């Protein structure tokens, strides 16, 4: 698999772009004419710079308004083409992209266009160059790859081929299977882009909202399966026009790009086992079996406050690490680890973010295979020096620089091996069963990165993005979950620091886990036991309950119980949902307790604005009970 990316897809000056692209493992780049305009060097120098980075130039583009012109525009178009051929020779590339004509004076006619391309092919052949023809979704006469291919077929010249671009085909909902009729050796390059499904002008959509395969909603896998069936084995080139990427980090956008292509071809190879596809064989997407633990980094004082809060929720300190300042709190299937070590990664995480949930442990069938897949997809492996007798638990870096550990059969005994049991506390337990979901907060610009990270490594699906209204601005929220609910993540993207989510990011210097939601089988029983233990829930404004009673036609007796324990309510076709919250611990971290009755599929999103408003009103600095 040969991978390429258009330099316009990422930010930075040309040198920064090339360095980031090469470091991410790409083989080549598409060069846009604009790259010269902003760069004070000759095309030959640009070509040299590209090759110095170990990259090749897979394509020069774009050449516009060529085919089907009347005279005198036709002659001028050929003159322009000759000048671009000069430039390509200097640059050191042999392939030029001609996109379908958008000029109002162009005449149309498949044979006329074919004749123009035949002549262009003759001229290109003299210089050893090739020309590919791409149907723009908004082309004046040609806007469909089937017509572009028919023109190429009739041009009947070996130096003229077709260029396929997933955006142009899929944005117009053209059946990608029609590509299977094109001979693979007549496809000169394949450009890839995804996009969120938005109903808008095609040109505007394409220029501003494209994203990496797997980040949007278009069936790019089906498109690529059809391409693979033709026998095409040339470069797969990302051509992504996205305002956010142009303002983002060249390094991380390049890594995302490379990840998207590896993931895409991995899916294609699995769907098309009969086709020989040149793609590294890696373990399939990893099924997460559950969340084994969440680990907090803290100093002694805050560890004590946090432990106190855990105890009001029915947790008990059940074990101490044999050689570290680490305590395990347990209830039901939930393991919370509090690390107050003065060195190691937990400590540096504490120094940067303050007290925070910096690591999560996921249960998988095979941790080594998980890390192998993550590594192939460009994830950063996490390693740290182990103390005597400690198990090697494979891990990678996650959102906000946090750590994701993978626990399998070999390391499941970590609690017995590394920890020593503390005397039991028989009265602890408030009926919590497990971790329902983890909410991670990030800057809005990073959301696509982490959506691709989670969906490409793990067997998960993403829900459509929803907007959550914060009194100070919008927060975007997207759910990543496994089909059986063993892994549920809600990702929140903050657009400004005045929102609760944005404040959390700013104050914790980019920590990611903003809340943990625990599940219970009986929310009223759990809330009552919490109260006995001194837990102070987030206070819900009384108007909420009148509204929810009217909205769902609730029995007033139920509303009364909700009100008594500050419990939010929601319902969908499948079931009911109950939730209540702790007050904030430190800078906006909190806990949530949920009960799902029936296969309710959501996360109480309609309640989020009420919850956020209540949190903003609550001025107490921590979630601790008084006294
Ligand atoms: Mg294109
Ligand atoms: Mg939640």
XYZ file of C-alpha atoms and ligand atoms in Angstrom:
629
model
C 0.000 0.000 0.000
C 1.480 3.280 -1.127
C 0.137 6.278 0.822
C 0.096 9.916 -0.140
C -1.444 13.152 1.096
C -2.068 16.512 -0.508
C 0.050 19.164 1.188
C -3.023 21.437 1.295
C -4.567 19.028 3.802
C -2.426 20.258 6.685
C -1.155 23.488 8.184
C 2.308 24.980 8.344
C 4.824 26.145 5.772
C 5.895 23.636 3.143
C 8.941 22.518 5.128
C 6.893 21.835 8.276
C 4.269 20.009 6.270
C 6.790 17.732 4.578
C 8.530 16.934 7.861
C 5.212 16.013 9.511
C 4.049 13.973 6.501
C 7.326 12.040 6.292
C 7.366 11.409 10.050
C 3.828 9.978 9.904
C 5.037 7.365 7.399
C 3.572 8.531 4.095
C 5.288 7.605 0.829
C 4.339 10.660 -1.171
C 2.598 14.001 -1.499
C 0.322 15.740 -3.952
C 1.652 19.182 -4.748
C -0.769 22.000 -5.399
C 0.173 24.934 -7.482
C -0.480 27.161 -4.441
C 2.438 25.511 -2.686
C 4.750 27.512 -4.999
C 2.988 30.789 -4.588
C 3.563 30.790 -0.842
C 7.065 29.291 -1.058
C 10.058 31.328 -2.162
C 11.881 28.631 -4.040
C 11.826 27.226 -7.563
C 9.808 24.144 -8.490
C 13.139 22.278 -8.698
C 13.885 23.257 -5.099
C 10.443 22.120 -3.990
C 11.023 18.793 -5.741
C 14.390 18.392 -4.053
C 12.921 19.229 -0.661
C 10.222 16.607 -1.111
C 12.768 13.945 -2.077
C 15.078 14.965 0.786
C 12.263 13.990 3.113
C 12.180 10.566 1.492
C 8.882 11.357 -0.250
C 7.854 11.296 -3.884
C 5.459 13.605 -5.683
C 2.502 11.438 -6.604
C 0.520 14.155 -8.358
C 0.605 17.739 -9.498
C -2.733 19.551 -9.437
C -5.033 21.121 -10.362
C -5.330 21.892 -14.055
C -8.728 23.490 -14.636
C -11.064 24.275 -17.515
C -9.329 22.229 -20.163
C -11.663 19.960 -22.126
C -14.441 20.897 -24.533
C -13.429 24.529 -25.063
C -14.242 26.473 -28.241
C -11.448 28.417 -29.951
C -9.586 30.524 -29.017
C -9.862 29.173 -25.447
C -9.013 25.704 -26.680
C -5.618 26.680 -28.068
C -4.865 28.671 -24.942
C -5.735 25.662 -22.763
C -3.148 23.572 -24.636
C -0.547 26.340 -24.213
C -1.263 26.460 -20.497
C -0.911 22.681 -20.326
C 2.515 22.830 -21.995
C 3.672 25.349 -19.394
C 2.468 23.076 -16.588
C 4.314 20.193 -18.221
C 7.500 22.316 -18.006
C 6.820 22.909 -14.355
C 6.183 19.206 -13.683
C 9.496 18.284 -15.272
C 11.275 20.725 -12.965
C 9.333 19.472 -9.973
C 10.030 15.857 -10.805
C 6.602 14.319 -11.137
C 4.919 12.585 -14.047
C 1.212 12.833 -13.207
C -1.087 15.820 -13.626
C -4.720 16.076 -12.543
C -7.213 17.696 -14.884
C -10.554 18.282 -13.192
C -13.734 18.472 -15.215
C -14.456 21.808 -16.775
C -16.622 24.312 -14.882
C -16.316 27.125 -17.444
C -19.619 28.509 -18.758
C -18.108 28.663 -22.260
C -17.213 24.962 -22.348
C -19.216 23.034 -24.896
C -19.702 19.552 -23.525
C -19.823 16.455 -25.690
C -18.120 13.209 -24.746
C -16.339 12.830 -28.113
C -15.132 16.440 -28.158
C -13.641 15.999 -24.661
C -12.150 12.637 -25.668
C -10.494 14.225 -28.721
C -8.978 16.960 -26.542
C -7.581 14.372 -24.149
C -6.192 12.288 -27.001
C -4.248 15.293 -28.226
C -3.126 16.120 -24.665
C -2.024 12.487 -24.311
C 0.162 12.771 -27.398
C 1.815 15.904 -26.028
C 2.254 14.384 -22.534
C 3.746 11.185 -24.012
C 6.472 13.186 -25.773
C 7.685 14.280 -22.343
C 7.053 10.995 -20.582
C 4.179 12.475 -18.564
C 0.688 11.218 -17.764
C -2.597 13.034 -17.316
C -5.512 11.908 -15.123
C -9.063 13.177 -15.537
C -11.275 13.714 -12.486
C -15.021 14.375 -12.505
C -15.771 17.221 -10.102
C -19.147 16.759 -8.400
C -20.015 20.259 -9.659
C -18.468 19.983 -13.142
C -20.412 21.769 -15.860
C -20.867 18.851 -18.226
C -19.069 16.034 -16.441
C -19.823 15.427 -12.771
C -19.825 11.644 -12.590
C -16.829 9.280 -12.675
C -18.693 7.104 -15.198
C -18.677 9.955 -17.736
C -15.048 10.783 -16.947
C -14.153 7.146 -17.558
C -16.101 7.093 -20.845
C -14.129 10.125 -22.033
C -10.843 8.484 -21.028
C -11.895 5.248 -22.722
C -12.685 7.035 -25.981
C -9.526 9.146 -25.786
C -7.830 5.786 -26.048
C -4.321 6.969 -25.231
C -2.005 5.165 -22.779
C -0.927 8.462 -21.166
C -4.521 9.425 -20.345
C -6.273 7.809 -17.380
C -9.028 8.463 -14.919
C -8.680 9.835 -11.380
C -11.194 8.756 -8.769
C -12.018 10.848 -5.730
C -14.273 9.332 -3.076
C -15.750 12.703 -2.186
C -16.927 13.512 -5.722
C -18.490 10.088 -6.162
C -20.057 9.692 -2.734
C -21.206 13.285 -2.228
C -23.465 12.823 -5.240
C -24.570 9.411 -3.953
C -23.284 7.679 -7.082
C -23.167 3.918 -6.531
C -19.468 3.176 -5.935
C -19.904 -0.325 -7.367
C -19.969 1.268 -10.832
C -16.192 1.678 -10.368
C -15.798 -2.094 -10.656
C -16.281 -1.756 -14.440
C -13.123 0.368 -14.867
C -9.844 -1.457 -15.622
C -7.467 -0.913 -12.693
C -4.544 0.059 -14.922
C -6.540 2.984 -16.349
C -6.994 4.496 -12.892
C -3.984 6.779 -12.452
C -4.521 7.766 -8.841
C -7.213 7.416 -6.179
C -7.965 10.350 -3.900
C -9.722 9.770 -0.626
C -11.770 11.947 1.642
C -14.751 11.477 3.909
C -17.189 14.160 5.097
C -19.979 14.585 7.593
C -23.408 14.282 5.947
C -24.513 17.902 5.698
C -27.040 19.143 3.216
C -25.219 22.028 1.568
C -23.776 23.317 -1.652
C -21.376 20.638 -2.962
C -18.503 23.002 -3.686
C -18.675 24.633 -0.254
C -19.043 21.264 1.451
C -15.995 19.936 -0.391
C -13.768 22.939 0.253
C -14.431 23.248 3.968
C -15.779 20.048 5.507
C -13.878 17.120 4.063
C -12.225 14.900 6.648
C -10.212 11.703 6.885
C -11.797 8.372 5.902
C -13.609 7.067 8.981
C -14.131 10.520 10.479
C -17.225 11.334 8.444
C -20.402 9.628 7.302
C -19.663 8.681 3.668
C -19.343 4.993 2.669
C -15.631 5.289 1.874
C -15.055 1.602 2.657
C -17.546 0.588 -0.073
C -15.854 3.002 -2.459
C -12.443 1.490 -1.732
C -13.733 -2.082 -1.988
C -14.874 -1.267 -5.508
C -11.498 0.301 -6.324
C -9.668 -2.744 -4.923
C -11.805 -5.019 -7.134
C -10.451 -3.295 -10.256
C -6.928 -4.415 -9.378
C -5.734 -0.839 -8.856
C -2.572 -0.853 -6.768
C -1.322 2.728 -7.091
C -1.150 5.402 -4.395
C -4.032 6.120 -2.040
C -3.915 9.839 -1.633
C -5.707 11.934 0.941
C -7.057 15.175 -0.440
C -8.677 16.878 2.526
C -9.910 20.449 2.496
C -10.899 21.254 6.049
C -10.713 24.637 7.766
C -10.016 23.026 11.114
C -7.133 20.908 9.775
C -5.586 23.952 8.149
C -5.437 25.500 11.622
C -4.431 22.292 13.418
C -1.152 20.651 14.309
C 0.605 19.322 11.174
C 1.979 16.423 13.204
C -1.306 15.203 14.596
C -3.264 15.731 11.370
C -0.604 13.736 9.495
C -0.810 10.909 12.030
C -4.607 10.934 11.729
C -4.285 10.754 7.954
C -1.959 7.798 7.968
C -4.136 6.084 10.616
C -7.237 6.599 8.477
C -5.614 4.892 5.473
C -4.292 1.907 7.445
C -7.726 1.467 9.036
C -9.527 1.872 5.711
C -7.408 -0.747 3.930
C -7.647 -3.083 6.934
C -11.435 -2.966 6.583
C -11.273 -3.411 2.804
C -9.005 -6.455 3.159
C -11.397 -8.011 5.700
C -14.414 -7.389 3.443
C -12.701 -8.615 0.284
C -10.709 -11.694 1.323
C -10.628 -12.932 -2.285
C -8.718 -9.873 -3.498
C -4.975 -9.699 -2.893
C -4.513 -6.359 -1.156
C -1.089 -5.112 -0.241
C -1.771 -4.165 3.355
C 0.033 -5.217 6.530
C -1.816 -7.969 8.346
C -2.770 -6.760 11.817
C -5.149 -8.049 14.499
C -8.793 -7.165 13.878
C -10.487 -4.380 15.826
C -10.322 -5.165 19.515
C -13.415 -6.126 21.463
C -13.322 -4.388 24.843
C -14.787 -6.680 27.484
C -15.117 -4.058 30.177
C -13.488 -1.257 32.114
C -11.227 -2.944 34.674
C -10.128 0.177 36.539
C -9.747 3.925 36.562
C -6.614 5.358 38.167
C -6.308 8.802 39.727
C -3.086 10.685 40.335
C -3.238 12.932 43.416
C -1.217 14.390 46.250
C -1.749 13.069 49.786
C -4.266 15.687 50.803
C -6.447 15.438 47.756
C -6.131 11.657 47.787
C -7.678 11.758 51.241
C -10.507 14.038 50.064
C -11.099 11.857 47.037
C -11.092 8.721 49.198
C -13.614 10.439 51.473
C -15.859 11.139 48.531
C -15.529 7.499 47.358
C -16.587 6.336 50.822
C -19.755 8.430 50.726
C -20.563 6.553 47.511
C -20.175 3.181 49.224
C -16.609 2.364 48.167
C -14.151 0.906 50.609
C -10.369 0.987 50.515
C -9.797 -2.705 49.976
C -6.083 -3.007 49.227
C -2.731 -1.218 49.227
C -0.007 -1.645 46.645
C 2.904 -3.697 47.998
C 5.637 -1.187 47.047
C 3.872 2.002 46.038
C 1.691 4.684 47.540
C -1.318 3.354 45.730
C -4.719 2.478 47.210
C -7.452 0.393 45.625
C -11.103 1.272 46.300
C -13.624 -1.292 45.212
C -17.394 -1.723 44.918
C -19.254 -4.211 42.733
C -17.171 -4.545 39.580
C -15.616 -1.092 39.946
C -11.940 -0.639 40.774
C -10.766 2.889 41.538
C -7.044 3.320 42.079
C -5.539 6.362 43.775
C -1.843 6.910 43.149
C 0.138 9.384 45.272
C 3.625 8.238 44.263
C 6.260 10.960 44.169
C 7.850 9.780 40.944
C 6.860 7.990 37.783
C 4.237 8.926 35.229
C 1.369 9.325 37.698
C 3.338 11.993 39.504
C 4.254 13.917 36.367
C 0.620 13.697 35.361
C -0.366 15.115 38.753
C 2.166 17.960 38.368
C 0.675 18.922 35.000
C -3.056 18.317 35.503
C -3.589 18.290 39.265
C -5.702 15.505 40.737
C -7.186 13.684 37.783
C -8.187 10.318 36.366
C -5.095 9.922 34.221
C -5.324 6.222 33.376
C -7.973 3.707 32.500
C -7.626 -0.054 32.280
C -9.625 -1.935 29.659
C -10.290 -5.671 29.756
C -9.453 -7.372 26.450
C -8.883 -10.959 25.328
C -5.285 -10.333 24.231
C -3.400 -7.262 25.419
C -0.376 -7.899 23.171
C -2.602 -8.072 20.090
C -4.326 -4.869 21.190
C -1.034 -3.019 21.409
C 0.060 -4.489 18.067
C -3.045 -3.095 16.376
C -2.729 0.255 18.147
C 0.927 0.525 17.116
C 0.080 -0.229 13.463
C -2.451 2.591 13.648
C 0.148 5.038 14.887
C -0.758 5.068 18.581
C 2.009 5.912 21.017
C 3.070 2.973 23.168
C 3.397 3.684 26.893
C 6.109 2.058 28.953
C 7.427 2.776 32.387
C 9.992 1.163 34.657
C 8.517 -1.613 36.745
C 9.220 -2.276 40.399
C 10.193 -5.765 41.629
C 7.377 -8.283 41.324
C 5.177 -5.984 39.224
C 3.414 -7.266 36.137
C 4.065 -5.877 32.669
C 0.723 -4.403 31.645
C 0.716 -3.274 27.994
C -0.455 0.303 27.499
C -0.788 3.151 25.024
C -1.192 6.893 25.348
C -4.700 8.267 25.050
C -6.610 11.537 25.122
C -4.940 14.403 26.982
C -1.700 12.444 27.360
C -3.425 9.896 29.600
C -2.730 6.168 29.609
C -4.890 3.238 28.508
C -3.828 -0.091 30.021
C -4.918 -3.442 28.646
C -5.687 -6.206 31.109
C -6.025 -9.757 29.826
C -5.829 -13.304 31.213
C -2.126 -12.868 31.921
C -2.502 -9.747 34.054
C -5.992 -10.142 35.562
C -4.295 -11.302 38.789
C -2.639 -7.880 39.200
C -4.819 -7.093 42.219
C -3.578 -10.192 44.040
C 0.027 -10.010 42.862
C 0.736 -6.330 43.398
C -1.712 -5.484 46.181
C -2.149 -6.457 49.794
C -5.715 -6.670 51.158
C -6.826 -4.243 53.854
C -9.266 -5.223 56.614
C -12.735 -5.466 55.111
C -15.408 -2.811 55.716
C -18.631 -4.811 55.846
C -20.974 -1.809 55.878
C -19.589 -0.331 52.659
C -21.558 -0.865 49.433
C -24.300 1.331 48.076
C -25.340 -0.977 45.270
C -23.010 0.286 42.524
C -22.387 -2.392 39.921
C -19.956 -1.153 37.296
C -18.739 1.771 35.198
C -21.527 2.740 32.817
C -19.496 5.300 30.894
C -16.495 7.577 30.953
C -16.832 11.161 29.747
C -13.727 12.637 28.168
C -13.445 16.307 27.405
C -11.181 17.858 24.809
C -10.874 20.891 22.625
C -13.379 20.692 19.812
C -10.557 20.606 17.224
C -9.269 17.334 18.673
C -12.550 15.442 18.529
C -12.062 13.922 15.087
C -8.628 12.666 16.139
C -9.981 10.756 19.103
C -13.076 9.484 17.321
C -10.797 7.903 14.722
C -8.456 6.649 17.454
C -11.205 4.805 19.323
C -13.168 3.516 16.337
C -10.099 2.276 14.453
C -8.471 0.423 17.360
C -11.555 -0.912 19.109
C -14.727 -2.606 17.897
C -16.919 0.400 18.553
C -19.383 2.579 16.715
C -19.931 6.296 16.877
C -23.225 8.075 17.204
C -24.069 11.295 15.385
C -22.568 14.378 17.022
C -25.014 16.370 19.142
C -24.816 19.894 20.481
C -25.145 20.434 24.207
C -26.067 23.925 25.247
C -23.963 25.394 28.016
C -25.053 28.875 29.196
C -21.651 30.119 27.958
C -21.492 28.371 24.623
C -21.837 25.144 22.748
C -20.270 21.798 23.627
C -20.251 19.068 20.985
C -20.856 15.593 22.239
C -20.287 12.289 20.500
C -20.745 8.780 21.835
C -18.310 5.956 21.130
C -19.601 2.585 22.279
C -19.320 -1.127 21.770
C -22.495 -2.939 20.710
C -22.841 -4.677 24.071
C -22.157 -1.520 26.094
C -18.967 -2.927 27.671
C -17.173 0.231 26.553
C -19.100 3.467 26.545
C -17.363 6.799 26.120
C -18.897 10.210 25.719
C -16.491 12.630 24.067
C -17.146 16.299 24.630
C -15.576 18.971 22.501
C -15.404 22.434 24.035
C -15.260 25.465 21.804
C -14.429 28.006 24.472
C -13.144 28.062 28.037
C -16.225 29.726 29.490
C -18.236 26.552 29.083
C -18.009 24.077 31.933
C -16.114 21.659 29.663
C -13.802 24.404 28.416
C -13.129 25.584 31.956
C -12.245 22.027 32.927
C -9.715 21.733 30.092
C -8.156 25.098 30.856
C -7.911 24.566 34.603
C -6.558 21.042 34.399
C -4.222 21.833 31.506
C -5.847 19.387 29.166
C -6.746 16.536 31.458
C -9.400 14.451 29.746
C -11.644 12.386 32.026
C -14.259 14.831 33.260
C -16.757 12.452 34.715
C -17.206 8.821 35.572
C -20.672 7.313 35.557
C -21.371 4.302 37.770
C -24.331 2.022 37.215
C -26.758 0.788 39.830
C -29.706 -1.586 39.675
C -31.813 0.595 41.982
C -31.107 4.296 41.852
C -33.415 5.219 44.753
C -31.848 2.650 47.067
C -28.360 3.819 46.042
C -29.266 7.483 46.527
C -30.659 6.712 49.993
C -27.506 4.851 51.018
C -25.341 7.677 49.664
C -27.323 10.136 51.763
C -26.810 8.070 54.919
C -23.079 8.197 54.240
C -23.046 11.988 53.872
C -22.973 12.279 50.078
C -24.178 15.649 48.754
C -25.781 15.359 45.325
C -25.839 18.114 42.746
C -28.979 20.123 43.520
C -31.463 20.205 40.621
C -33.653 23.327 40.251
C -37.271 22.527 41.270
C -38.722 23.669 37.929
C -37.044 20.719 36.262
C -39.352 18.252 37.985
C -42.552 19.995 36.940
C -41.261 20.023 33.401
C -40.227 16.365 33.338
C -43.531 15.263 34.906
C -45.503 17.105 32.232
C -43.205 16.036 29.389
C -43.394 12.303 30.133
C -46.738 12.180 31.937
C -45.054 10.781 35.052
C -46.912 9.560 38.103
C -46.613 12.440 40.621
C -45.425 9.915 43.232
C -42.441 9.114 40.998
C -41.730 12.800 40.415
C -41.748 13.258 44.197
C -39.093 10.573 44.609
C -36.983 12.096 41.833
C -37.221 15.459 43.547
C -36.375 13.995 46.944
C -33.074 12.615 45.671
C -32.241 15.132 42.899
C -32.533 12.495 40.183
C -32.889 13.362 36.496
C -35.188 11.277 34.290
C -35.265 10.423 30.609
C -37.009 7.874 28.427
C -36.789 6.557 24.865
C -38.770 3.909 22.939
C -36.771 1.154 24.594
C -36.526 2.110 28.222
C -36.034 4.547 31.042
C -32.982 6.336 32.398
C -32.308 7.768 35.838
C -29.242 9.778 36.756
C -27.854 11.932 39.540
C -24.551 13.668 40.047
C -21.995 14.561 42.653
C -20.935 18.152 43.026
C -17.664 19.099 41.398
C -14.435 17.783 42.773
C -11.711 20.341 42.087
C -11.903 22.048 38.724
C -14.959 20.489 37.248
C -14.460 16.750 37.732
C -17.556 14.901 38.956
C -19.291 11.556 39.311
C -22.598 10.393 37.909
C -24.830 7.528 39.005
C -27.161 5.973 36.452
C -29.798 3.309 36.231
C -30.940 1.995 32.865
C -34.349 0.311 32.915
C -34.779 -1.661 29.735
C -32.429 -1.215 26.793
C -32.436 2.601 26.958
C -29.778 3.606 24.438
C -28.872 7.154 25.448
C -27.028 9.118 28.091
C -29.670 11.563 29.264
C -28.611 14.210 26.763
C -31.879 16.209 27.169
C -30.907 16.699 30.833
C -27.384 17.952 30.125
C -28.278 21.660 29.901
C -30.047 21.463 33.299
C -27.115 19.605 34.802
C -24.598 22.127 33.444
C -26.642 25.077 34.695
C -26.905 23.467 38.136
C -23.154 22.820 38.202
C -22.433 26.409 37.311
C -24.727 27.588 40.093
C -23.117 25.313 42.607
C -20.300 27.440 43.977
C -18.802 25.040 46.444
C -15.280 24.196 45.395
C -15.354 20.450 45.971
C -17.770 17.565 46.079
C -17.002 16.838 49.687
C -19.710 16.641 52.270
C -19.534 19.273 54.974
C -17.942 18.343 58.294
Mg -9.818 15.429 -6.034
Mg -22.748 11.157 31.614
